[in-house]
Coordinates of C-alpha atoms in Angstrom, one line a residue:
X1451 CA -85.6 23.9 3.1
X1452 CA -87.5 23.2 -0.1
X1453 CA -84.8 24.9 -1.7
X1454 CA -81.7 22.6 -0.8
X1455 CA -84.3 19.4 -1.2
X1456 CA -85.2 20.5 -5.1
X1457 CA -81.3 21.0 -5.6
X1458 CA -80.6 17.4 -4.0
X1459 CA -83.6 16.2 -6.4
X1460 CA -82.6 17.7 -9.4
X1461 CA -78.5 16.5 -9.2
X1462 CA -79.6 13.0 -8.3
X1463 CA -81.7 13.1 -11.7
X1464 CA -79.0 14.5 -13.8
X1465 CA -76.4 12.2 -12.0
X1466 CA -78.2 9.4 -13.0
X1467 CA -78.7 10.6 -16.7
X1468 CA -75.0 11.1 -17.2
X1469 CA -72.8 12.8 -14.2
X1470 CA -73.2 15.8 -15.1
X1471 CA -72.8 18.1 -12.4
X1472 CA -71.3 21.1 -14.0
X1473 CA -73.5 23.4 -16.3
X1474 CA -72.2 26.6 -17.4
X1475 CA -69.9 28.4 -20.5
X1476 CA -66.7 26.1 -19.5
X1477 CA -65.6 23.1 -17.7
X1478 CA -64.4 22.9 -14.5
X1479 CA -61.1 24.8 -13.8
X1480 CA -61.6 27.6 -16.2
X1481 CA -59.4 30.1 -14.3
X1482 CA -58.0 29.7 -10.9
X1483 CA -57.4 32.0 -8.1
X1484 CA -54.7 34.1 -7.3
X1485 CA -53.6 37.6 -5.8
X1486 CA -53.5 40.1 -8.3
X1487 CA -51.1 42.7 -7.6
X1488 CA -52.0 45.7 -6.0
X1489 CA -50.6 48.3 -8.6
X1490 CA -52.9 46.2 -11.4
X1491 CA -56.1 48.2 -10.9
X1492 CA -57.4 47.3 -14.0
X1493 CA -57.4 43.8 -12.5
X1494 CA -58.9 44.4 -9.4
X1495 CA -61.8 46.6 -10.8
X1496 CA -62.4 43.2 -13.3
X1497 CA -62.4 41.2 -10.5
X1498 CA -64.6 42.9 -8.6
X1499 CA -67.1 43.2 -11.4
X1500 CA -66.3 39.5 -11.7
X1501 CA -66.7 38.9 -7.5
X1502 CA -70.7 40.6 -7.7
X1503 CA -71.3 38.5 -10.9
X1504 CA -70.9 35.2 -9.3
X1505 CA -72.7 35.9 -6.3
X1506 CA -76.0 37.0 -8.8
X1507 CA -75.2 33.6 -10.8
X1508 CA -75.1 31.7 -7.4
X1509 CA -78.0 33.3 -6.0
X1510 CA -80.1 33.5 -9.1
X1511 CA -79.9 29.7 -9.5
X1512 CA -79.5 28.4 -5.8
X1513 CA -81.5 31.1 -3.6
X1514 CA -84.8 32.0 -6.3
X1515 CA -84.6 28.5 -6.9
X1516 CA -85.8 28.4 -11.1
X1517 CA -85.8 25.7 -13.2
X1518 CA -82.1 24.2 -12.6
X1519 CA -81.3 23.0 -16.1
X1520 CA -81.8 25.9 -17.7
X1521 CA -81.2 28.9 -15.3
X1522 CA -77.5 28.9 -15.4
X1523 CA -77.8 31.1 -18.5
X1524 CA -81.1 32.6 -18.3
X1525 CA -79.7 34.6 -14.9
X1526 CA -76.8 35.9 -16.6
X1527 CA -78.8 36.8 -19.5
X1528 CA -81.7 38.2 -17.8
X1529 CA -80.7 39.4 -14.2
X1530 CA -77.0 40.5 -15.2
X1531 CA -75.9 41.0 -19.1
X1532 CA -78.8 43.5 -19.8
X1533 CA -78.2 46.1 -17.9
X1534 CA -74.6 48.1 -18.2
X1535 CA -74.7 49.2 -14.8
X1536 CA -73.6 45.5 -13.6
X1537 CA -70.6 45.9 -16.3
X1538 CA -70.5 42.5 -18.0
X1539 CA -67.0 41.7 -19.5
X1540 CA -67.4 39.7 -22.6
X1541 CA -64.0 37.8 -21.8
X1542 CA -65.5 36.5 -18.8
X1543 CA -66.1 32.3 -18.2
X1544 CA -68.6 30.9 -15.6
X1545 CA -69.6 28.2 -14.3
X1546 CA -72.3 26.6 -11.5
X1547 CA -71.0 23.4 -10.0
X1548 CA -74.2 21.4 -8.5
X1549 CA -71.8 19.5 -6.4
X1550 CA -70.3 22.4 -4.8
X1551 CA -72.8 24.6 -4.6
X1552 CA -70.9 27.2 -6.3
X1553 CA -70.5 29.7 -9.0
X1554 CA -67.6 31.3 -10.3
X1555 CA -66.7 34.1 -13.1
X1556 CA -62.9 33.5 -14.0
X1557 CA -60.9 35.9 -16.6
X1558 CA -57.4 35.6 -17.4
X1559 CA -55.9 38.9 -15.5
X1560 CA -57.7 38.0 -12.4
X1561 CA -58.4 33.8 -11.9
X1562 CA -61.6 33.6 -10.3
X1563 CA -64.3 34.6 -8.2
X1564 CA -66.2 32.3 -7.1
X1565 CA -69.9 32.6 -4.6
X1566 CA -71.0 29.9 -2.3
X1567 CA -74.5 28.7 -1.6
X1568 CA -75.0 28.0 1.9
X1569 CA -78.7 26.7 2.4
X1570 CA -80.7 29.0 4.6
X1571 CA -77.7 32.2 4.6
X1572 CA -77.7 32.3 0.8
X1573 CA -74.3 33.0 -1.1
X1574 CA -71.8 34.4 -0.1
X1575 CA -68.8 35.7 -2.3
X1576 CA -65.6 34.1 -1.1
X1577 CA -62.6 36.7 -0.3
X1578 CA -59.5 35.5 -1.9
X1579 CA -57.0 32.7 -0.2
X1580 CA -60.8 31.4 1.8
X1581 CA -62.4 27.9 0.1
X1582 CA -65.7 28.1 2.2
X1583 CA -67.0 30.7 4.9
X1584 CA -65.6 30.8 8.6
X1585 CA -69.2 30.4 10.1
X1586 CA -70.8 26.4 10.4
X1587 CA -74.1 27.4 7.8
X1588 CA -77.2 26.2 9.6
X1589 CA -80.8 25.4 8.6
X1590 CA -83.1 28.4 10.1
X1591 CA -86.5 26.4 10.4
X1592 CA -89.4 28.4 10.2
X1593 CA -91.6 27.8 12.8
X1594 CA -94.8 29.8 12.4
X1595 CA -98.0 27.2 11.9
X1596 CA -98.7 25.7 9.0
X1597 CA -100.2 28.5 6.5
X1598 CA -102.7 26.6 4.8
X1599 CA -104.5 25.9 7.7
X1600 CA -104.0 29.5 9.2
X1601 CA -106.1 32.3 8.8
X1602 CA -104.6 35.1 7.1
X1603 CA -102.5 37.7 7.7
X1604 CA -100.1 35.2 9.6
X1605 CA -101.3 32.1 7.3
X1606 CA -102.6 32.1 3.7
X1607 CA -106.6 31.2 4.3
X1608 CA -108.8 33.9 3.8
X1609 CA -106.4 36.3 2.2
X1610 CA -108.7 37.6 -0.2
X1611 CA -111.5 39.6 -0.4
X1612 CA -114.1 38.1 -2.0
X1613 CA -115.8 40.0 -2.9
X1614 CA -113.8 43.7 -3.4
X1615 CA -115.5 46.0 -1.1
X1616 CA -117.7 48.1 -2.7
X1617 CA -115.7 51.0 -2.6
X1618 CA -113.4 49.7 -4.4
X1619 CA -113.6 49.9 -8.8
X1620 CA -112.6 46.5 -9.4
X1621 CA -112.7 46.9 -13.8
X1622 CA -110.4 49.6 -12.6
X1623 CA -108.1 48.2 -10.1
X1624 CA -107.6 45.3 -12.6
X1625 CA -106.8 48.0 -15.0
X1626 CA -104.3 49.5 -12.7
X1627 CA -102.5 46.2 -12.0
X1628 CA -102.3 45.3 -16.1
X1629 CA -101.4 48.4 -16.9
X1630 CA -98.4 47.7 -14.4
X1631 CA -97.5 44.7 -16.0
X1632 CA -97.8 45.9 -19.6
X1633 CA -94.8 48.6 -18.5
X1634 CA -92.4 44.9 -20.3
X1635 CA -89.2 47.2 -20.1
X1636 CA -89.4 47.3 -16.4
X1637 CA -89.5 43.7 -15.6
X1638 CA -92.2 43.6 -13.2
X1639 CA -91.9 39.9 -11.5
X1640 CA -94.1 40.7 -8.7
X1641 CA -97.0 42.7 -8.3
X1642 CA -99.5 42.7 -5.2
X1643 CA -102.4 45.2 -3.9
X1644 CA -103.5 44.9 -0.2
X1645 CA -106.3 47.2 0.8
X1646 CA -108.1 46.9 4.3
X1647 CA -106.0 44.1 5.2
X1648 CA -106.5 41.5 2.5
X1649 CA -105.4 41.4 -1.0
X1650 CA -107.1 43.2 -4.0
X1651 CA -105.4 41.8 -7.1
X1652 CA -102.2 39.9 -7.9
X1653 CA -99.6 39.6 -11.1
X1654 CA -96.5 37.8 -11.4
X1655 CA -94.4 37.3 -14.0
X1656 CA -93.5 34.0 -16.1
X1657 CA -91.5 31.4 -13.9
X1658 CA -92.1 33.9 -10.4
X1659 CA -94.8 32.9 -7.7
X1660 CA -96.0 34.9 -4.6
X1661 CA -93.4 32.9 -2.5
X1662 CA -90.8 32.7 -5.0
X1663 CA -88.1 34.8 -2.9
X1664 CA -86.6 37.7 -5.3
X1665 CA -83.4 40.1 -4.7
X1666 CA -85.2 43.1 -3.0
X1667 CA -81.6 45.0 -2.6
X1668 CA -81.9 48.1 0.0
X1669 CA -85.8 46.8 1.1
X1670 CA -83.6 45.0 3.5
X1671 CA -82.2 48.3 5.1
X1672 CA -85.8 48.6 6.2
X1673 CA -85.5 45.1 7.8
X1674 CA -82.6 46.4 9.6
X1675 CA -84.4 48.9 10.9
X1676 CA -87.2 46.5 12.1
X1677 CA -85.1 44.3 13.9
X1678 CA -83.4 47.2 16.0
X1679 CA -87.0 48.0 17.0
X1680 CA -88.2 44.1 17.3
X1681 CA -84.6 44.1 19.8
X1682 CA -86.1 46.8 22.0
X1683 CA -89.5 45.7 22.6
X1684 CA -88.4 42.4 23.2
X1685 CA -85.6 43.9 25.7
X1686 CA -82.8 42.0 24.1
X1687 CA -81.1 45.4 23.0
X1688 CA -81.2 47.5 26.3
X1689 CA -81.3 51.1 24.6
X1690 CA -83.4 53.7 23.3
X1691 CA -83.4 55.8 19.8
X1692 CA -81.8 58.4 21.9
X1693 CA -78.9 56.6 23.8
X1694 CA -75.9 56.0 21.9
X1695 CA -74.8 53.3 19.4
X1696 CA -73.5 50.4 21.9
X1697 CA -70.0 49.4 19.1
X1698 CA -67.1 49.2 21.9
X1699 CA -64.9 50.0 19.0
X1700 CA -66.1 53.5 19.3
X1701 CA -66.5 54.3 23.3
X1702 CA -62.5 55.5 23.6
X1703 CA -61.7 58.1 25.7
X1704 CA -62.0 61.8 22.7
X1705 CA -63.7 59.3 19.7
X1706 CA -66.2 61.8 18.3
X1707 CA -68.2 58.0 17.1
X1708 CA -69.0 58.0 20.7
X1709 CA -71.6 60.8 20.1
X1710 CA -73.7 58.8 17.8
X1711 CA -77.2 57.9 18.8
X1712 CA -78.9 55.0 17.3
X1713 CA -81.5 57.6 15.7
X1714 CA -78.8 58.9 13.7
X1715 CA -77.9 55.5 12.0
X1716 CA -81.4 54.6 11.5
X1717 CA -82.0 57.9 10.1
X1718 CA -78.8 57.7 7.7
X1719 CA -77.2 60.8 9.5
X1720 CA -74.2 59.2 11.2
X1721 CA -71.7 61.3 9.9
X1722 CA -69.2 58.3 9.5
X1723 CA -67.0 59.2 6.0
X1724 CA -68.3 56.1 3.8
X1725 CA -67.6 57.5 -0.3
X1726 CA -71.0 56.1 -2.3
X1727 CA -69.9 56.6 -5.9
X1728 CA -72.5 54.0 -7.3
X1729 CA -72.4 51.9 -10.2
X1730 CA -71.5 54.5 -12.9
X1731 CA -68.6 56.5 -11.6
X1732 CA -64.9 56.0 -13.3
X1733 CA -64.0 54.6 -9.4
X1734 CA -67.1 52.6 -9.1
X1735 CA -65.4 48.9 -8.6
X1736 CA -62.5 49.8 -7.1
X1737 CA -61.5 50.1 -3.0
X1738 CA -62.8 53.9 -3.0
X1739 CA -66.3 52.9 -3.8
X1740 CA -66.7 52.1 0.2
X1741 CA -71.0 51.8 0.0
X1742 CA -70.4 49.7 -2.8
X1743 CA -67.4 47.2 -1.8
X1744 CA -69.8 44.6 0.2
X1745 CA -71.2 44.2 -2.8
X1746 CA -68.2 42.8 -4.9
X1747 CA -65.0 42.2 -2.7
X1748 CA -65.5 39.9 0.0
X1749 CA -65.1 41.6 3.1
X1750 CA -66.6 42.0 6.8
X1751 CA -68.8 44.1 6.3
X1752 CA -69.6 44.4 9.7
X1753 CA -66.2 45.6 10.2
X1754 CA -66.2 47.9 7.5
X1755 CA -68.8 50.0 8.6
X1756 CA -67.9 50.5 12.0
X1757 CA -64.3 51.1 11.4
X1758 CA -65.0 54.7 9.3
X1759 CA -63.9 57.9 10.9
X1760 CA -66.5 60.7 11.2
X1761 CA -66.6 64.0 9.0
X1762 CA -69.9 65.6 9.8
X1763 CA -71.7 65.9 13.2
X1764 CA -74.3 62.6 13.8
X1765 CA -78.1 64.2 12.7
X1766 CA -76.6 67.1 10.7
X1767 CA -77.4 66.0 7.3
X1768 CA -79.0 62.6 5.9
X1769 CA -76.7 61.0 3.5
X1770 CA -77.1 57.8 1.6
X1771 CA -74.6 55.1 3.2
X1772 CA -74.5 51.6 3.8
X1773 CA -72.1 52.1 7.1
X1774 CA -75.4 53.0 8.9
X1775 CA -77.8 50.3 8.4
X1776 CA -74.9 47.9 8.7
X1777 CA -74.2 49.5 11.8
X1778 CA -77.7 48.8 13.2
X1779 CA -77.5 45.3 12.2
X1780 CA -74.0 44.9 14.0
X1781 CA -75.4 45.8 17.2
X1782 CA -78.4 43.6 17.2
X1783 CA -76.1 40.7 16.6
X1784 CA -73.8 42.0 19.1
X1785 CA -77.6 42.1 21.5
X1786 CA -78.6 38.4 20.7
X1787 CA -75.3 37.1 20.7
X1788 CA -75.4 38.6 24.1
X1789 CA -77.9 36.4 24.9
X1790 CA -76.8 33.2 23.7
X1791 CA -79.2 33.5 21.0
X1792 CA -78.2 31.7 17.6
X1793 CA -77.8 35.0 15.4
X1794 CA -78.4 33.3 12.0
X1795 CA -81.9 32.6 13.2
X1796 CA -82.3 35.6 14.9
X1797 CA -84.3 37.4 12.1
X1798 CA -86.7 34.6 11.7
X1799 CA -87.2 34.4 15.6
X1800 CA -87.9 37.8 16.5
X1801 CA -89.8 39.1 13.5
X1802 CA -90.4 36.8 10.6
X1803 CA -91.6 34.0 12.1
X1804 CA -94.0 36.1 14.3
X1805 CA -95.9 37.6 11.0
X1806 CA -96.1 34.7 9.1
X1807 CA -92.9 35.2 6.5
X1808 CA -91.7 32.0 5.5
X1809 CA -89.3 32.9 2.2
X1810 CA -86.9 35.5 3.1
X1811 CA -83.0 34.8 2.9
X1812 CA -80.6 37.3 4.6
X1813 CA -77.8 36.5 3.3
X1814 CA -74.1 36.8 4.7
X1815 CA -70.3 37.6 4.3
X1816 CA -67.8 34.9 5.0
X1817 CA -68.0 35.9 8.5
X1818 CA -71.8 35.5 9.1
X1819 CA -72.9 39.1 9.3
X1820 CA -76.1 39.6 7.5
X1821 CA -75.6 42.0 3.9
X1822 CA -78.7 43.6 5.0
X1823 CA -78.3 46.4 2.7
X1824 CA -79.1 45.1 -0.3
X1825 CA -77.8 41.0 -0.4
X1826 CA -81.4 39.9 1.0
X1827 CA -84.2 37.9 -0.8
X1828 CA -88.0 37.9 0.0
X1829 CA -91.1 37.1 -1.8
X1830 CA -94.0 39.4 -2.6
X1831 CA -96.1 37.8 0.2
X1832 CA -93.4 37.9 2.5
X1833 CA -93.0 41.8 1.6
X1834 CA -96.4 42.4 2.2
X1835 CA -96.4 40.8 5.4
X1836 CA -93.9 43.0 6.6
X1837 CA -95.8 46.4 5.3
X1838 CA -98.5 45.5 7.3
X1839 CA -96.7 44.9 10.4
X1840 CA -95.6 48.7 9.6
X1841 CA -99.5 49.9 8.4
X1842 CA -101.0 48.2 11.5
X1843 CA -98.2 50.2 14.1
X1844 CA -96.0 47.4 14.7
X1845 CA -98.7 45.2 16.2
X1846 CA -99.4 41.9 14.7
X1847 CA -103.2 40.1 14.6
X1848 CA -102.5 36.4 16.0
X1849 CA -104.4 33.7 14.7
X1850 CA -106.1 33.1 18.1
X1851 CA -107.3 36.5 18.1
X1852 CA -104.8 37.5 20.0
X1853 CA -102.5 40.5 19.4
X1854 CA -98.5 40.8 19.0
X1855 CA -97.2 44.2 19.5
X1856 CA -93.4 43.8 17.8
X1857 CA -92.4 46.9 17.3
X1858 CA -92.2 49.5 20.0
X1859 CA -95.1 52.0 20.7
X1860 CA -94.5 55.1 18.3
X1861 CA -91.8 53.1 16.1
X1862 CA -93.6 53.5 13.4
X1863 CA -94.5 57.4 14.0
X1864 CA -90.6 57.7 13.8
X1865 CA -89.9 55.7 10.8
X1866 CA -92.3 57.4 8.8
X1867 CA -90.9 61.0 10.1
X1868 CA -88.6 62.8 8.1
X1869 CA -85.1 63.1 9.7
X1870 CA -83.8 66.2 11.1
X1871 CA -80.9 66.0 8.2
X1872 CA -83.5 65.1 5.3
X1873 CA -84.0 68.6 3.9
X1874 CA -86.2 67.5 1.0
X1875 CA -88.4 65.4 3.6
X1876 CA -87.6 62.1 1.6
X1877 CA -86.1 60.0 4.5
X1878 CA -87.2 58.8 8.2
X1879 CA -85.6 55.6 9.5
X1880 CA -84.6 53.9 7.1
X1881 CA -87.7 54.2 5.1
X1882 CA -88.4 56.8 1.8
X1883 CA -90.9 59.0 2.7
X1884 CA -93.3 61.2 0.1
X1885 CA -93.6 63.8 2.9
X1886 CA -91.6 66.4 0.2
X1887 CA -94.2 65.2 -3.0
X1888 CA -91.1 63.1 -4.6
X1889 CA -93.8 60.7 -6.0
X1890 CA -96.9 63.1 -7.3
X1891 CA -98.9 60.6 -7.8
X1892 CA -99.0 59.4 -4.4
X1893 CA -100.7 60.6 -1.1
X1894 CA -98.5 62.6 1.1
X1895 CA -98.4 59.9 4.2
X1896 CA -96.6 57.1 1.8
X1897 CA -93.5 55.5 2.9
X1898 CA -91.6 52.5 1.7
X1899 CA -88.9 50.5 1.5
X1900 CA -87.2 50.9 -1.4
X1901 CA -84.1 48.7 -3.4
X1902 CA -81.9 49.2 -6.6
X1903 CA -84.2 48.6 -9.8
X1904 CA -87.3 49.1 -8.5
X1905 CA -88.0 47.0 -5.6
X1906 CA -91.2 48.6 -3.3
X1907 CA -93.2 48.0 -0.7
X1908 CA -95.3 51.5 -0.6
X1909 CA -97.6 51.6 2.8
X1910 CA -99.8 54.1 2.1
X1911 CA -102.0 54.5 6.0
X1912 CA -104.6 57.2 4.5
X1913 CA -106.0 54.5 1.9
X1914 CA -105.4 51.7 4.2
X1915 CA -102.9 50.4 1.2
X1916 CA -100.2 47.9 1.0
X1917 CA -98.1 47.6 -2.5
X1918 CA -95.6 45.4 -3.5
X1919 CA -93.9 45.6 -6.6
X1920 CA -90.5 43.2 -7.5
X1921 CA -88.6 42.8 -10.5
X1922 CA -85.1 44.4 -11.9
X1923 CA -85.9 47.8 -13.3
X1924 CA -83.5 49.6 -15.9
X1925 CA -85.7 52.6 -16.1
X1926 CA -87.1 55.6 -13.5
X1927 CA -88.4 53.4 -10.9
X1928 CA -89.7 56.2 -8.8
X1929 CA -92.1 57.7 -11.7
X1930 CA -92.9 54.2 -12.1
X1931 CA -93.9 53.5 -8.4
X1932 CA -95.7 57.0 -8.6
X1933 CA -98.1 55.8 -12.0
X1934 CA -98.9 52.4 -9.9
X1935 CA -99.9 54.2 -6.7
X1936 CA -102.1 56.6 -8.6
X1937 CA -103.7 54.5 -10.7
X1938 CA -104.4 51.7 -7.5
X1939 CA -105.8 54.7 -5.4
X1940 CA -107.6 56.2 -7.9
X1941 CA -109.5 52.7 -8.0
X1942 CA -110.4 53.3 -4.7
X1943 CA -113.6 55.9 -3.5
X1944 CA -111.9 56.6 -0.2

């Protein structure tokens, strides 16, 4: 909880200096909130804008935890009012209250939005009419051992080689990674090369560490996917990938839904009718956008998802939706809860903890259910943590020289397999795959985890190869991912 102890510090300080516990564009009370009517879509599609606004403000200042006196405006500047697709209104007030714990965007047509922090489950955009969440927030300890005492992978000692292996160019691998960073218009805050295991080379940007936690948008789908597998092998979820997806909502008597195996939402082939119309569509913030309305309105998203209707067969074709993933998520809940687990710390228990990831934040609706799909923060160590669970087939090294298999035999295999409904080969489960040469740079066998604006972790099994790249991208991140993995494997004399 170093997080919620430097906020405490840091008020205390600027109490003392003055009372100020308010730092933003306005004072406190700069709009207020209220219903706008429904026929007022101008309104709502402002608000909305407004709604996904605060919750970066909120979680650029509280969750990445930068400088506090100054970050109010650098995280609008830098993380929202650059790029057009996040559709900045220059009417629009905000305003952090360190007090709180909350951010708000107001404008006159619509009062206010406002995000709450909430320790350990992030922020979380408050629907209308609701002053806090519905869920008590709770501090998720992390209970691996202490990681400067533990041997790497699951600690930090010994997690360089030292020296590079001698197939390995090191004048050009450092090449590689400053050529990377020299790419200024995409943003790169996080940059980090593992190769047999332990890490190459390194580059962060100004202000950003290697356990500084950074938005990684959809790399959480692929987190998703690992906890459905993590479920299985630790029997708390009693199914397999071909038994169908346990939501009781859908087992009534002629619902098609019932049809629905849990490889088809881990391969994105549900069939559920969920409209993605992404950021730059005329109905992008309004209710249509369905993929996109966790993002901005304030809703159960849980819900959401599993309340769609179908409109293809599950497995027929792959199609980019949040309903699926969201899905997957819903049902391990539904498994732990089963249990009489504690579901906000379920993440860290069954996986993070287990491989040494001490920084993520999954963070939740006002109901508790994880935004998995793109509302989740992790550091570059964390990231590469989790790519090596995936590189070494789901089985973790333990620091007595033990092993941890977490993930299923053959989990992997099926991850990194195209799905049935992926004509162009670019999708397994929940993972990009380069099985159909979408990056040319990079070896046939790469997968990764992929988010909005360039977030990767690329496991790349025939060079042994872990990559982690961070950072909010305006440009063609996939080209961009293809140019690093080329020039980091062409480093290497495999």
């Amino acid at each position: 909880m170093k997080i919620l102890r430097g906020i405490r510090h840091w008020y205390r300080v600027r109490s003392a200096a003055g009372g100020i516990s308010l730092v933003a564009a306005c004072v406190s009370g700069c709009g207020e909130a209220r219903t706008v009517p429904e026929d007022d879509e101008a309104a709502h599609e402002r608000s909305h804008i407004a709604g996904m606004a605060a919750h970066h403000i909120c979680s650029g200042v509280f969750v990445v935890g930068r400088d506090y006196e100054r970050s109010v405006e650098e995280v609008v500047a830098r993380d929202i009012r650059r790029f057009e697709l996040f559709n900045w209104q220059d009417d629009f007030e905000y305003a952090v209250n360190f007090e709180t714990r909350t951010a708000s965007v107001s404008g006159a047509d619509f009062g206010t939005r406002t995000a709450e922090y909430n320790g350990d489950q992030g922020c979380a955009i408050l629907p209308d009419g609701f002053d806090g969440v519905t869920y008590e927030p709770r501090i998720v300890e992390r209970l691996g051992p202490d990681p400067a005492v533990t041997a790497w992978p699951t600690g930090d000692v010994g997690a360089y080689h030292d020296p590079p292996p001698p197939e390995v160019d090191a004048e050009a691998l450092e090449a590689a990674l400053d050529w990377t960073m020299a790419q200024t218009e995409h943003n790169t805050r996080a940059l980090v090369v593992v190769y047999a295991g332990k890490i190459l080379g390194e580059r962060y940007g100004p202000g950003f560490t290697r356990n500084t936690p950074q938005i990684s948008w959809s790399q959480g789908k692929s987190i998703a996917s690992a906890l459905v597998g993590a479920a299985i092998q630790a029997g708390h979820l009693d199914a397999g990938l071909d038994d169908p997806v346990p939501v009781p909502e859908w087992q009534g008597e002629g619902d098609p839904r019932r049809e629905i195996r849990i490889r088809d939402i881990l391969n994105m082939s549900s069939g559920l009718d969920f409209l993605n119309l992404g950021l730059t569509d005329s109905l992008s913030w309004t209710h249509a956008n369905e993929h996109f309305r966790i993002y901005f309105e304030g809703i159960d998203v849980f819900e959401h998802a599993i309340e769609q209707p179908m409109d293809t067969l599950p497995g027929a074709i792959f199609r980019y939706r949040n309903s699926d993933p969201l899905t997957a998520n819903r049902i391990v809940r539904q498994a732990a809860e089963a249990r009489g687990e504690d579901w906000l710390a379920y993440p860290q228990r069954i996986l993070f903890d287990r491989i040494g990831a001490r920084n993520y934040v999954l963070e939740t609706d006002a109901w508790g259910n994880f935004i998995i799909t793109g509302y989740d923060y992790g550091s570059a160590w964390d990231w590469v943590r989790f790519g090596l669970l995936h590189l070494w087939d789901g089985v973790w090294p333990m620091p007595d020289g033990g092993s941890d298999r977490i993930l299923p035999e053959g989990w992997v295999e099926f991850v990194s397999a195209p799905a049935p409904g992926a004509d162009a080969l670019q999708y397994g489960g929940l993972f990009w795959l380069n099985r159909g040469g979408s990056l040319p740079r990079a070896p046939e066998d790469a997968y990764w985890a992929a988010g909005f604006m360039g977030q990767y972790t690329a496991i790349i099994p025939s060079y042994d190869l872990v990559i982690v790249r961070l950072g909010p991208s305006p440009g063609d991140t996939g080209a961009y991912l293809s140019d690093i993995i080329g020039e980091v494997t062409a480093a290497i004399d495999r």
